[in-house]
Short mmCIF file of C-alpha atoms in Angstrom, two decimals:
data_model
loop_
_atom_site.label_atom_id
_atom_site.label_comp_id
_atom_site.label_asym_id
_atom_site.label_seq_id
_atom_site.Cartn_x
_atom_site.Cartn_y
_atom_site.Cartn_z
CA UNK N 1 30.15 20.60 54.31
CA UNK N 2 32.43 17.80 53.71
CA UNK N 3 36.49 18.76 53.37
CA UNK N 4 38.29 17.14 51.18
CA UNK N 5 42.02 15.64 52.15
CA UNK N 6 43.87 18.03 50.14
CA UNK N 7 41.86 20.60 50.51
CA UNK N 8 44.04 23.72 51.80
CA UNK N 9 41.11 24.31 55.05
CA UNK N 10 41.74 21.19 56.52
CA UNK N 11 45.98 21.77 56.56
CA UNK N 12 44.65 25.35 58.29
CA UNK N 13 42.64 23.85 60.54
CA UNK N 14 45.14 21.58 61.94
CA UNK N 15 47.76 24.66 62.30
CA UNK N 16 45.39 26.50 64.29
CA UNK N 17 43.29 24.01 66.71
CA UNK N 18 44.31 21.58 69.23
CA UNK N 19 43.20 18.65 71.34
CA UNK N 20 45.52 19.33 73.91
CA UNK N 21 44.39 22.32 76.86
CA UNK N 22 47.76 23.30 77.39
CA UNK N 23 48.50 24.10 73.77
CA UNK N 24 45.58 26.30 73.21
CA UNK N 25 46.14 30.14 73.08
CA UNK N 26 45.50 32.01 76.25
CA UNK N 27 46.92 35.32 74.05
CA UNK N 28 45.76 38.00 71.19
CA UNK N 29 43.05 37.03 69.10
CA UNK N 30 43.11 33.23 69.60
CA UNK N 31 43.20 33.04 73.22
CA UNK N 32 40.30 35.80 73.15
CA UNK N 33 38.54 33.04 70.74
CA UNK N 34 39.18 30.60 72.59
CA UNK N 35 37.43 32.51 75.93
CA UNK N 36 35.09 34.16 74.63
CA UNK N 37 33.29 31.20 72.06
CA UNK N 38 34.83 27.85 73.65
CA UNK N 39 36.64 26.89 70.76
CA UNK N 40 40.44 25.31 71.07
CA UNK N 41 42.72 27.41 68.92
CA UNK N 42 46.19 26.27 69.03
CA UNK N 43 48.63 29.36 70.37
CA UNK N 44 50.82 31.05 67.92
CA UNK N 45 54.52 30.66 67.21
CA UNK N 46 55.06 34.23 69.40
CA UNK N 47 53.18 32.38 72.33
CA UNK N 48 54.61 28.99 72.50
CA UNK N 49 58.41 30.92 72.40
CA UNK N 50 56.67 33.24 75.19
CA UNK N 51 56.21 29.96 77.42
CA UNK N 52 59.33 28.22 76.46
CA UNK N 53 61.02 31.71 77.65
CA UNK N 54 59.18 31.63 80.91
CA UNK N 55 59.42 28.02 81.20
CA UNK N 56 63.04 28.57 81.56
CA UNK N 57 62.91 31.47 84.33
CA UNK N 58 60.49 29.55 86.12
CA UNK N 59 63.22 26.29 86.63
CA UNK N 60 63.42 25.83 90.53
CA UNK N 61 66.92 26.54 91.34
CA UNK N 62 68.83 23.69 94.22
CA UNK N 63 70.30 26.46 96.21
CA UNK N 64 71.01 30.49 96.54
CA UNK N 65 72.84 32.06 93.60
CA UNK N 66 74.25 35.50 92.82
CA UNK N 67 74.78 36.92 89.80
CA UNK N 68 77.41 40.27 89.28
CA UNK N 69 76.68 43.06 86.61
CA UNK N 70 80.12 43.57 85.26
CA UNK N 71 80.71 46.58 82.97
CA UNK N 72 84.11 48.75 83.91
CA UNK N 73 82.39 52.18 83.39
CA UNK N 74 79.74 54.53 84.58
CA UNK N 75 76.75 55.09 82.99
CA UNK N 76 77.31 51.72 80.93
CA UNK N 77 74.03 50.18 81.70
CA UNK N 78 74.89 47.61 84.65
CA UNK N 79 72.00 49.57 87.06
CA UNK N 80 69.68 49.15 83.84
CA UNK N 81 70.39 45.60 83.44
CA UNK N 82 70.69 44.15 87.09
CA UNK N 83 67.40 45.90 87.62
CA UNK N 84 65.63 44.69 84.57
CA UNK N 85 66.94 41.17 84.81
CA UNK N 86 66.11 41.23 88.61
CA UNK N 87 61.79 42.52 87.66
CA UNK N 88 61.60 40.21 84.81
CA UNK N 89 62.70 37.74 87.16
CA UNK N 90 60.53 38.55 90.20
CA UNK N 91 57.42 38.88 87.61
CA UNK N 92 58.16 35.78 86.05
CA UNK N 93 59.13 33.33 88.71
CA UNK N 94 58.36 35.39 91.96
CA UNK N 95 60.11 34.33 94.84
CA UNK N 96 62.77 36.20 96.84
CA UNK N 97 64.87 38.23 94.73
CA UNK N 98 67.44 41.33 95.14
CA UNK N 99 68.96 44.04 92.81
CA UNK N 100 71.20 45.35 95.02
CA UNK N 101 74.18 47.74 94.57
CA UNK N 102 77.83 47.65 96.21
CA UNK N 103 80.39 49.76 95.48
CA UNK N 104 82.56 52.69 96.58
CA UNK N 105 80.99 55.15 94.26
CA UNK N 106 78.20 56.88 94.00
CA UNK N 107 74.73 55.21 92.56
CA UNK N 108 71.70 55.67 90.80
CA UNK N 109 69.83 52.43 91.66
CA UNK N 110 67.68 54.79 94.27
CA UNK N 111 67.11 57.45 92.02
CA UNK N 112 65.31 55.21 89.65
CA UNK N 113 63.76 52.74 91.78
CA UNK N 114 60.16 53.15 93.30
CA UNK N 115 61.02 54.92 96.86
CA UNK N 116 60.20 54.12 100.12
CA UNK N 117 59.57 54.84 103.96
CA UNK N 118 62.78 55.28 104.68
CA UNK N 119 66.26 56.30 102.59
CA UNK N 120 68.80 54.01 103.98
CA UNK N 121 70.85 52.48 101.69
CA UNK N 122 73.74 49.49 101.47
CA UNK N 123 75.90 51.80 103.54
CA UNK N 124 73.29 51.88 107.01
CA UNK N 125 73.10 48.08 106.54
CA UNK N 126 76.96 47.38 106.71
CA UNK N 127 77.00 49.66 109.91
CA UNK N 128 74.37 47.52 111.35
CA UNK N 129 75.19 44.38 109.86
CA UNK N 130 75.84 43.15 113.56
CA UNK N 131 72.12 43.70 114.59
CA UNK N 132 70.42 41.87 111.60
CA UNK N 133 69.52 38.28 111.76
CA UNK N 134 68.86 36.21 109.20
CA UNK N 135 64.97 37.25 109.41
CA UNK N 136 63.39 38.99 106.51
CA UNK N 137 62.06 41.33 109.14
CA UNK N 138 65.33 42.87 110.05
CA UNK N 139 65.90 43.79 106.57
CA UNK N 140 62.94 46.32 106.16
CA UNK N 141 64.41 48.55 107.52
CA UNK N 142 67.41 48.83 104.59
CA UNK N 143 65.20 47.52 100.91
CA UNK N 144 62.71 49.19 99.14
CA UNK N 145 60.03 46.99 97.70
CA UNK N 146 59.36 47.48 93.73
CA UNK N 147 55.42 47.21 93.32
CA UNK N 148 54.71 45.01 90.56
CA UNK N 149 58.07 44.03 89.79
CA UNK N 150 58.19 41.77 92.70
CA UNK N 151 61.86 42.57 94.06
CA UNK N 152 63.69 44.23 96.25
CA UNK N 153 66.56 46.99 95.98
CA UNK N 154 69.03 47.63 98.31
CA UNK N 155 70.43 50.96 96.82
CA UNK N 156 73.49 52.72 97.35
CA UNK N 157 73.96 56.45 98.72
CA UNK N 158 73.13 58.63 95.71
CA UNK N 159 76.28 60.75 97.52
CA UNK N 160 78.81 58.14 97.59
CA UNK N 161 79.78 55.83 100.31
CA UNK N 162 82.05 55.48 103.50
CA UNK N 163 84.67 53.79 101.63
CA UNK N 164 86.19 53.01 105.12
CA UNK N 165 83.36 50.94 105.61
CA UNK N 166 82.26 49.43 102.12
CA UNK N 167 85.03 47.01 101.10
CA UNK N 168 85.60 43.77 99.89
CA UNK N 169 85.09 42.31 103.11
CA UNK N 170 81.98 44.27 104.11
CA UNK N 171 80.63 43.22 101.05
CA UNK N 172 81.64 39.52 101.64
CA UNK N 173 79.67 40.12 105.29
CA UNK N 174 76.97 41.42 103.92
CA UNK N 175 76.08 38.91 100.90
CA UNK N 176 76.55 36.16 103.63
CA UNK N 177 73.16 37.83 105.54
CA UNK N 178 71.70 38.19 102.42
CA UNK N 179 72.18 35.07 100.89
CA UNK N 180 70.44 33.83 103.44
CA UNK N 181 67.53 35.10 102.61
CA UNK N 182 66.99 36.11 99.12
CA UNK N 183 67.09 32.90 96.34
CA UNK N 184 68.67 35.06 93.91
CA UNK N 185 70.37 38.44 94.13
CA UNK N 186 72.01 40.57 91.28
CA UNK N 187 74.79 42.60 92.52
CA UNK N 188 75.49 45.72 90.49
CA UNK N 189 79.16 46.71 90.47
CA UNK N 190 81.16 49.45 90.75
CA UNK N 191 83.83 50.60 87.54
CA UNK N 192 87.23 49.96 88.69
CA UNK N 193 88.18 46.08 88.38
CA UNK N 194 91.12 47.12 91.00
CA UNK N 195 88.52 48.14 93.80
CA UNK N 196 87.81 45.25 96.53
CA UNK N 197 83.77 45.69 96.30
CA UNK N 198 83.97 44.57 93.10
CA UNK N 199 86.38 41.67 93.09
CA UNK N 200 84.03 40.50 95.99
CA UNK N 201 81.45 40.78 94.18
CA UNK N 202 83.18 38.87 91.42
CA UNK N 203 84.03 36.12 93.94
CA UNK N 204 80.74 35.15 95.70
CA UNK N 205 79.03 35.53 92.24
CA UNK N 206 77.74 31.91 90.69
CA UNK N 207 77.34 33.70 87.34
CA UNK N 208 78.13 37.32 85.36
CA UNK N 209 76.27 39.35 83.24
CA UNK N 210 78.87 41.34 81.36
CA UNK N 211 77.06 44.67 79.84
CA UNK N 212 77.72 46.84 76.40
CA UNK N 213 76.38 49.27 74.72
CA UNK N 214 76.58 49.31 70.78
CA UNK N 215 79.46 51.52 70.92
CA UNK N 216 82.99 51.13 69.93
CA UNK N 217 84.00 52.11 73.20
CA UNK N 218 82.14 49.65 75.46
CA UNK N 219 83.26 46.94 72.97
CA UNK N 220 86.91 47.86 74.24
CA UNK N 221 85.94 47.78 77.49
CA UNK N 222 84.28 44.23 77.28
CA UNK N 223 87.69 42.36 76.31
CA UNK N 224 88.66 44.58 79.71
CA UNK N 225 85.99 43.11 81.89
CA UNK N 226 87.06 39.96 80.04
CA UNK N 227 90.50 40.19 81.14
CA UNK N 228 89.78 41.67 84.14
CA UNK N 229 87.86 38.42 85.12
CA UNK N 230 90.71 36.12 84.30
CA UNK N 231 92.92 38.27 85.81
CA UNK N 232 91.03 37.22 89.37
CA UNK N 233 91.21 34.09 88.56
CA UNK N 234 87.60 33.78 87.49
CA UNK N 235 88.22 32.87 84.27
CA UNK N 236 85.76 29.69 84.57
CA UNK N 237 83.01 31.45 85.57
CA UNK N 238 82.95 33.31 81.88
CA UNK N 239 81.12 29.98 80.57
CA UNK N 240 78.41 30.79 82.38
CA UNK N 241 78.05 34.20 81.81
CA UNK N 242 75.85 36.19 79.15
CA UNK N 243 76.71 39.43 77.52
CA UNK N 244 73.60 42.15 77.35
CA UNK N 245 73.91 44.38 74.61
CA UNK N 246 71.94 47.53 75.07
CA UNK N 247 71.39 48.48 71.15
CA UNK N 248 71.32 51.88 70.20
CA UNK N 249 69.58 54.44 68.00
CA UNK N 250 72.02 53.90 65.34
CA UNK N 251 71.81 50.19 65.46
CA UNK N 252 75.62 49.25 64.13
CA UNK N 253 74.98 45.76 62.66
CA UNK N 254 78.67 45.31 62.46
CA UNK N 255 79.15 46.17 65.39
CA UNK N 256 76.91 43.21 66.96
CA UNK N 257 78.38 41.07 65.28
CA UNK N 258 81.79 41.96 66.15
CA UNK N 259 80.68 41.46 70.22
CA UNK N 260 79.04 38.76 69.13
CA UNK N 261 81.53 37.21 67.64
CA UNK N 262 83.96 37.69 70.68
CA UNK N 263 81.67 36.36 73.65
CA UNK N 264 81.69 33.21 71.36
CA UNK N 265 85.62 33.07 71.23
CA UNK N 266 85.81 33.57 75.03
CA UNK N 267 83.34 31.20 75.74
CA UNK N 268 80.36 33.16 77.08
CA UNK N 269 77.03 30.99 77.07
CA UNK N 270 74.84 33.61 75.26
CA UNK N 271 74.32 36.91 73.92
CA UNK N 272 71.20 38.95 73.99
CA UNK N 273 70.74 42.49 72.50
CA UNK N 274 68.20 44.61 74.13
CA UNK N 275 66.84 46.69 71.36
CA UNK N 276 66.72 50.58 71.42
CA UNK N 277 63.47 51.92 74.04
CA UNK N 278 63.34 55.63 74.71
CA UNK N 279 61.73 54.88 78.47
CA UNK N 280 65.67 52.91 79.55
CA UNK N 281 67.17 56.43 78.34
CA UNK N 282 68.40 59.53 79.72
CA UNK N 283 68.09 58.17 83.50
CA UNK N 284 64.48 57.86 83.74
CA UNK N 285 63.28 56.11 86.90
CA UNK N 286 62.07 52.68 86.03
CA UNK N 287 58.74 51.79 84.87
CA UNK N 288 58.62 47.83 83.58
CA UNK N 289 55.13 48.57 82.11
CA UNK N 290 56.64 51.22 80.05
CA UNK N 291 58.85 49.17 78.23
CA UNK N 292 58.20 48.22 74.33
CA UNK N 293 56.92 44.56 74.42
CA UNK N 294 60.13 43.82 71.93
CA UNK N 295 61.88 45.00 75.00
CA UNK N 296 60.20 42.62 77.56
CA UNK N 297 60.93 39.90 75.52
CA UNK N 298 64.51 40.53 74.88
CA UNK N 299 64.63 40.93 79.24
CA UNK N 300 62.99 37.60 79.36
CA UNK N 301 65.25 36.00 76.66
CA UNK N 302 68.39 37.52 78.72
CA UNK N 303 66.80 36.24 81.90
CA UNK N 304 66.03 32.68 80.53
CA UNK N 305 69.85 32.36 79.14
CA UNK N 306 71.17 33.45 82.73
CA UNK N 307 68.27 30.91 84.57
CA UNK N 308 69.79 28.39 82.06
CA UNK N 309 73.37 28.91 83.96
CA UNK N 310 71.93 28.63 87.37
#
Protein backbone atom coordinates (compact mmCIF):
# COMPACT_ATOMS: atom_id res chain seq x y z
CA UNK A 1 0.00 0.00 0.00
CA UNK A 2 1.58 3.17 -0.94
CA UNK A 3 0.76 6.45 1.53
CA UNK A 4 0.37 9.38 0.13
CA UNK A 5 2.19 12.76 1.67
CA UNK A 6 -0.87 14.25 2.91
CA UNK A 7 -2.44 11.49 3.71
CA UNK A 8 -3.64 11.78 7.54
CA UNK A 9 -1.80 7.85 8.34
CA UNK A 10 1.44 8.95 7.58
CA UNK A 11 1.17 12.37 10.12
CA UNK A 12 -0.13 9.34 12.71
CA UNK A 13 2.49 7.30 12.08
CA UNK A 14 5.13 9.73 12.77
CA UNK A 15 3.30 10.77 16.24
CA UNK A 16 3.39 7.35 17.35
CA UNK A 17 6.81 5.51 16.16
CA UNK A 18 10.33 6.32 16.66
CA UNK A 19 13.86 5.61 15.52
CA UNK A 20 15.28 6.40 18.64
CA UNK A 21 15.28 3.30 21.68
CA UNK A 22 15.05 5.65 24.32
CA UNK A 23 11.92 7.35 23.05
CA UNK A 24 9.92 4.27 22.61
CA UNK A 25 7.15 3.46 25.22
CA UNK A 26 8.10 1.08 27.93
CA UNK A 27 4.26 1.96 29.43
CA UNK A 28 0.31 1.08 28.81
CA UNK A 29 -0.57 -0.14 25.59
CA UNK A 30 2.44 1.06 23.54
CA UNK A 31 5.16 -0.13 25.62
CA UNK A 32 3.11 -3.57 25.82
CA UNK A 33 3.28 -3.23 21.77
CA UNK A 34 6.32 -2.50 21.67
CA UNK A 35 7.33 -5.92 23.95
CA UNK A 36 5.20 -8.03 23.02
CA UNK A 37 5.38 -7.58 18.73
CA UNK A 38 8.89 -5.67 18.36
CA UNK A 39 7.54 -2.71 16.97
CA UNK A 40 8.95 1.00 18.11
CA UNK A 41 6.00 3.02 19.30
CA UNK A 42 6.96 6.35 20.43
CA UNK A 43 5.82 6.88 24.39
CA UNK A 44 2.94 9.08 25.12
CA UNK A 45 2.79 12.66 26.33
CA UNK A 46 1.88 11.07 30.13
CA UNK A 47 5.23 9.01 29.76
CA UNK A 48 7.75 11.36 28.47
CA UNK A 49 6.42 14.00 31.55
CA UNK A 50 6.75 10.65 33.76
CA UNK A 51 10.63 10.58 32.80
CA UNK A 52 11.23 14.23 32.74
CA UNK A 53 9.68 14.02 36.49
CA UNK A 54 12.03 11.25 37.43
CA UNK A 55 14.77 12.62 35.46
CA UNK A 56 14.72 15.41 37.86
CA UNK A 57 14.68 13.26 41.25
CA UNK A 58 17.24 11.18 39.88
CA UNK A 59 19.95 14.48 39.54
CA UNK A 60 23.06 13.37 41.66
CA UNK A 61 23.23 15.83 44.37
CA UNK A 62 27.33 17.41 45.27
CA UNK A 63 26.85 16.96 48.92
CA UNK A 64 24.30 16.04 51.99
CA UNK A 65 21.14 18.15 52.17
CA UNK A 66 18.21 18.45 54.57
CA UNK A 67 15.07 19.53 53.94
CA UNK A 68 12.43 20.81 57.06
CA UNK A 69 8.55 20.19 56.85
CA UNK A 70 7.31 23.47 58.13
CA UNK A 71 3.59 23.77 58.95
CA UNK A 72 2.82 25.59 62.59
CA UNK A 73 0.02 23.09 63.55
CA UNK A 74 -0.84 19.55 64.38
CA UNK A 75 -2.44 17.37 62.26
CA UNK A 76 -1.54 19.80 59.22
CA UNK A 77 0.00 17.23 57.04
CA UNK A 78 3.93 17.78 57.63
CA UNK A 79 4.21 13.72 58.80
CA UNK A 80 2.15 13.05 55.45
CA UNK A 81 4.36 15.06 53.36
CA UNK A 82 7.99 14.48 54.77
CA UNK A 83 7.07 10.83 54.50
CA UNK A 84 5.69 10.87 51.04
CA UNK A 85 8.35 13.14 49.64
CA UNK A 86 11.00 11.00 51.51
CA UNK A 87 9.32 7.18 49.55
CA UNK A 88 8.89 8.88 46.32
CA UNK A 89 12.33 9.83 46.73
CA UNK A 90 13.88 6.55 47.94
CA UNK A 91 11.73 4.72 45.02
CA UNK A 92 12.79 7.01 42.54
CA UNK A 93 16.43 7.73 43.08
CA UNK A 94 17.29 5.13 45.89
CA UNK A 95 20.14 5.95 47.83
CA UNK A 96 20.33 6.84 51.54
CA UNK A 97 17.45 8.72 52.63
CA UNK A 98 15.64 9.69 56.12
CA UNK A 99 12.12 10.91 57.20
CA UNK A 100 12.84 11.56 60.47
CA UNK A 101 10.92 13.45 63.21
CA UNK A 102 12.25 16.01 65.99
CA UNK A 103 10.32 17.75 68.18
CA UNK A 104 9.10 18.18 71.76
CA UNK A 105 5.69 16.83 71.13
CA UNK A 106 4.23 13.92 70.63
CA UNK A 107 4.28 12.05 66.96
CA UNK A 108 2.62 9.94 64.67
CA UNK A 109 5.46 9.14 62.20
CA UNK A 110 5.63 5.50 64.13
CA UNK A 111 2.15 4.91 64.16
CA UNK A 112 1.98 5.02 60.45
CA UNK A 113 5.19 3.77 59.38
CA UNK A 114 5.90 -0.04 58.70
CA UNK A 115 7.23 -1.24 62.35
CA UNK A 116 10.11 -2.87 63.36
CA UNK A 117 12.34 -5.09 65.77
CA UNK A 118 12.62 -2.75 68.10
CA UNK A 119 10.50 0.66 69.27
CA UNK A 120 13.15 3.14 69.96
CA UNK A 121 12.63 6.28 68.70
CA UNK A 122 14.63 9.90 68.17
CA UNK A 123 14.55 10.18 71.94
CA UNK A 124 16.91 6.63 72.71
CA UNK A 125 19.22 7.97 69.96
CA UNK A 126 19.93 11.47 71.59
CA UNK A 127 20.63 9.52 74.93
CA UNK A 128 23.09 7.48 73.10
CA UNK A 129 24.23 9.83 70.68
CA UNK A 130 27.76 9.45 72.44
CA UNK A 131 28.03 5.67 71.49
CA UNK A 132 27.12 5.96 67.71
CA UNK A 133 29.71 6.39 65.11
CA UNK A 134 29.31 7.49 61.96
CA UNK A 135 28.65 3.70 60.76
CA UNK A 136 25.31 2.81 59.32
CA UNK A 137 25.53 -0.12 61.66
CA UNK A 138 25.19 1.81 64.83
CA UNK A 139 22.07 3.26 63.63
CA UNK A 140 19.94 -0.02 63.46
CA UNK A 141 19.39 -0.03 66.41
CA UNK A 142 17.18 3.53 66.38
CA UNK A 143 15.40 3.46 62.25
CA UNK A 144 12.91 1.38 60.98
CA UNK A 145 13.35 0.38 57.39
CA UNK A 146 10.15 1.11 55.00
CA UNK A 147 9.95 -2.04 52.59
CA UNK A 148 9.49 -0.85 49.21
CA UNK A 149 9.70 2.67 49.86
CA UNK A 150 13.37 2.48 50.23
CA UNK A 151 13.87 4.85 53.40
CA UNK A 152 14.33 5.04 56.67
CA UNK A 153 12.27 6.64 59.70
CA UNK A 154 13.55 7.67 62.73
CA UNK A 155 10.20 8.26 64.65
CA UNK A 156 9.42 10.08 67.62
CA UNK A 157 7.80 8.67 71.00
CA UNK A 158 4.11 8.30 70.16
CA UNK A 159 4.00 9.60 74.15
CA UNK A 160 5.93 12.66 73.86
CA UNK A 161 9.52 13.30 74.52
CA UNK A 162 12.10 14.20 77.34
CA UNK A 163 12.00 17.74 76.52
CA UNK A 164 15.08 18.03 78.87
CA UNK A 165 16.81 16.14 76.43
CA UNK A 166 15.33 17.01 72.86
CA UNK A 167 16.36 20.62 72.15
CA UNK A 168 17.77 22.69 69.70
CA UNK A 169 21.08 21.57 70.43
CA UNK A 170 20.35 17.84 70.67
CA UNK A 171 18.87 18.18 67.52
CA UNK A 172 21.90 20.13 66.07
CA UNK A 173 24.05 16.87 67.60
CA UNK A 174 22.09 14.60 66.23
CA UNK A 175 21.66 15.84 62.42
CA UNK A 176 25.54 16.19 62.55
CA UNK A 177 25.67 11.99 63.00
CA UNK A 178 23.15 11.75 60.63
CA UNK A 179 24.24 13.83 58.02
CA UNK A 180 26.89 11.83 57.87
CA UNK A 181 25.34 9.18 56.69
CA UNK A 182 22.12 9.66 54.98
CA UNK A 183 22.37 11.90 51.39
CA UNK A 184 19.17 13.40 52.10
CA UNK A 185 17.01 13.59 55.20
CA UNK A 186 13.52 15.32 55.68
CA UNK A 187 13.05 16.54 59.10
CA UNK A 188 9.44 16.79 60.20
CA UNK A 189 8.82 19.61 62.68
CA UNK A 190 7.16 20.26 65.58
CA UNK A 191 4.13 23.35 65.75
CA UNK A 192 5.47 26.07 67.77
CA UNK A 193 7.98 28.37 65.64
CA UNK A 194 9.20 29.57 69.34
CA UNK A 195 10.43 25.93 70.31
CA UNK A 196 14.38 25.32 69.77
CA UNK A 197 13.82 21.78 67.85
CA UNK A 198 12.32 23.53 65.35
CA UNK A 199 14.38 26.62 64.76
CA UNK A 200 17.22 23.93 64.55
CA UNK A 201 15.67 22.29 62.34
CA UNK A 202 15.07 25.47 60.40
CA UNK A 203 18.82 26.23 60.60
CA UNK A 204 20.68 23.09 59.36
CA UNK A 205 17.89 22.77 56.69
CA UNK A 206 19.28 23.50 52.85
CA UNK A 207 15.62 23.76 51.77
CA UNK A 208 11.69 23.91 53.27
CA UNK A 209 8.72 22.38 52.33
CA UNK A 210 6.04 24.62 53.78
CA UNK A 211 2.59 22.46 54.04
CA UNK A 212 -1.37 23.54 53.70
CA UNK A 213 -4.30 22.15 53.54
CA UNK A 214 -7.15 23.77 51.33
CA UNK A 215 -8.52 25.43 54.27
CA UNK A 216 -8.87 28.97 55.24
CA UNK A 217 -7.19 28.28 58.29
CA UNK A 218 -3.90 26.70 57.15
CA UNK A 219 -3.77 29.54 54.55
CA UNK A 220 -3.41 31.89 57.73
CA UNK A 221 -1.05 29.88 59.12
CA UNK A 222 1.24 29.77 55.93
CA UNK A 223 1.93 33.72 55.93
CA UNK A 224 2.83 32.52 59.82
CA UNK A 225 5.36 29.92 58.83
CA UNK A 226 6.26 32.64 56.31
CA UNK A 227 6.97 35.11 58.86
CA UNK A 228 8.06 32.86 61.20
CA UNK A 229 10.98 31.98 58.76
CA UNK A 230 12.07 35.55 58.30
CA UNK A 231 11.71 36.13 61.66
CA UNK A 232 14.94 33.56 62.15
CA UNK A 233 16.55 35.11 59.81
CA UNK A 234 15.91 32.51 57.14
CA UNK A 235 14.26 34.55 54.98
CA UNK A 236 16.64 33.44 51.92
CA UNK A 237 16.06 30.09 52.21
CA UNK A 238 12.12 30.76 51.16
CA UNK A 239 13.46 30.83 47.37
CA UNK A 240 14.12 27.55 47.57
CA UNK A 241 11.33 26.25 49.18
CA UNK A 242 7.98 24.65 47.72
CA UNK A 243 4.58 24.85 49.22
CA UNK A 244 2.48 21.28 49.23
CA UNK A 245 -1.03 21.79 49.16
CA UNK A 246 -2.94 18.82 50.40
CA UNK A 247 -6.43 19.47 48.38
CA UNK A 248 -9.48 18.57 49.92
CA UNK A 249 -12.88 16.98 49.32
CA UNK A 250 -14.35 20.26 48.65
CA UNK A 251 -11.68 21.34 46.30
CA UNK A 252 -11.89 25.43 46.87
CA UNK A 253 -10.51 26.65 43.49
CA UNK A 254 -10.26 30.06 44.97
CA UNK A 255 -8.75 29.08 47.49
CA UNK A 256 -5.61 27.61 45.43
CA UNK A 257 -5.29 30.25 43.84
CA UNK A 258 -5.21 32.55 46.66
CA UNK A 259 -1.97 30.26 48.19
CA UNK A 260 -0.91 30.20 45.02
CA UNK A 261 -0.83 33.43 44.44
CA UNK A 262 1.06 34.23 47.78
CA UNK A 263 4.06 31.63 47.54
CA UNK A 264 4.62 33.60 44.22
CA UNK A 265 4.73 37.08 46.06
CA UNK A 266 7.10 35.66 48.72
CA UNK A 267 9.21 34.10 46.40
CA UNK A 268 8.73 30.36 46.90
CA UNK A 269 10.15 28.25 43.84
CA UNK A 270 6.97 26.12 43.29
CA UNK A 271 3.70 25.01 44.29
CA UNK A 272 2.26 21.59 44.02
CA UNK A 273 -1.29 20.51 45.12
CA UNK A 274 -1.67 16.97 46.12
CA UNK A 275 -5.13 16.10 45.08
CA UNK A 276 -7.81 14.61 47.49
CA UNK A 277 -6.95 10.38 48.22
CA UNK A 278 -9.06 8.72 50.86
CA UNK A 279 -5.89 6.20 51.80
CA UNK A 280 -3.64 9.88 53.21
CA UNK A 281 -6.93 10.39 55.46
CA UNK A 282 -8.07 9.85 58.84
CA UNK A 283 -4.43 8.65 60.07
CA UNK A 284 -4.13 5.57 58.18
CA UNK A 285 -0.67 3.98 58.34
CA UNK A 286 1.07 4.47 55.07
CA UNK A 287 0.78 2.34 52.13
CA UNK A 288 2.62 4.11 48.84
CA UNK A 289 0.97 1.39 46.65
CA UNK A 290 -2.32 2.52 47.86
CA UNK A 291 -2.14 5.82 46.62
CA UNK A 292 -4.28 7.03 43.39
CA UNK A 293 -1.69 7.18 40.50
CA UNK A 294 -2.88 11.13 40.21
CA UNK A 295 -1.47 11.08 43.65
CA UNK A 296 1.99 9.52 42.83
CA UNK A 297 2.44 11.86 40.28
CA UNK A 298 1.63 14.96 42.13
CA UNK A 299 4.48 13.30 45.02
CA UNK A 300 6.85 13.01 42.18
CA UNK A 301 6.08 16.52 40.74
CA UNK A 302 6.57 17.93 44.50
CA UNK A 303 9.70 15.82 44.77
CA UNK A 304 11.19 16.92 41.35
CA UNK A 305 10.51 20.84 42.27
CA UNK A 306 12.35 20.26 45.75
CA UNK A 307 15.37 17.97 43.77
CA UNK A 308 15.37 21.09 41.49
CA UNK A 309 16.45 23.29 44.76
CA UNK A 310 19.05 20.88 45.87
Amino acid sequence: MVVEAGDPRLQLRRETTTDTPESSARQGWRGWCNQALGLSLAASAAERASRARRARIQRPLETHRTVAVLQLKGGGGKTTTAYHLAATAGRVRGGNILAGEFNENQGTLAERALTANHDRTTLDLIRNLETVTRRTADLVRYVRPQGDDRIHVLASPPEGTDRTRVDGRSVRAAHETLRSLYSLILLDTGNSAQSSTWRAAVDVADSLVLVAHNREDDARLLEATVAAVQAEGHGQKLARSVLVVSNTATNNTERLTRLREYAEAVGLAGVVVIPFDKSLQEGRAFHYDALHPGTVRAYEEATATLTDQL
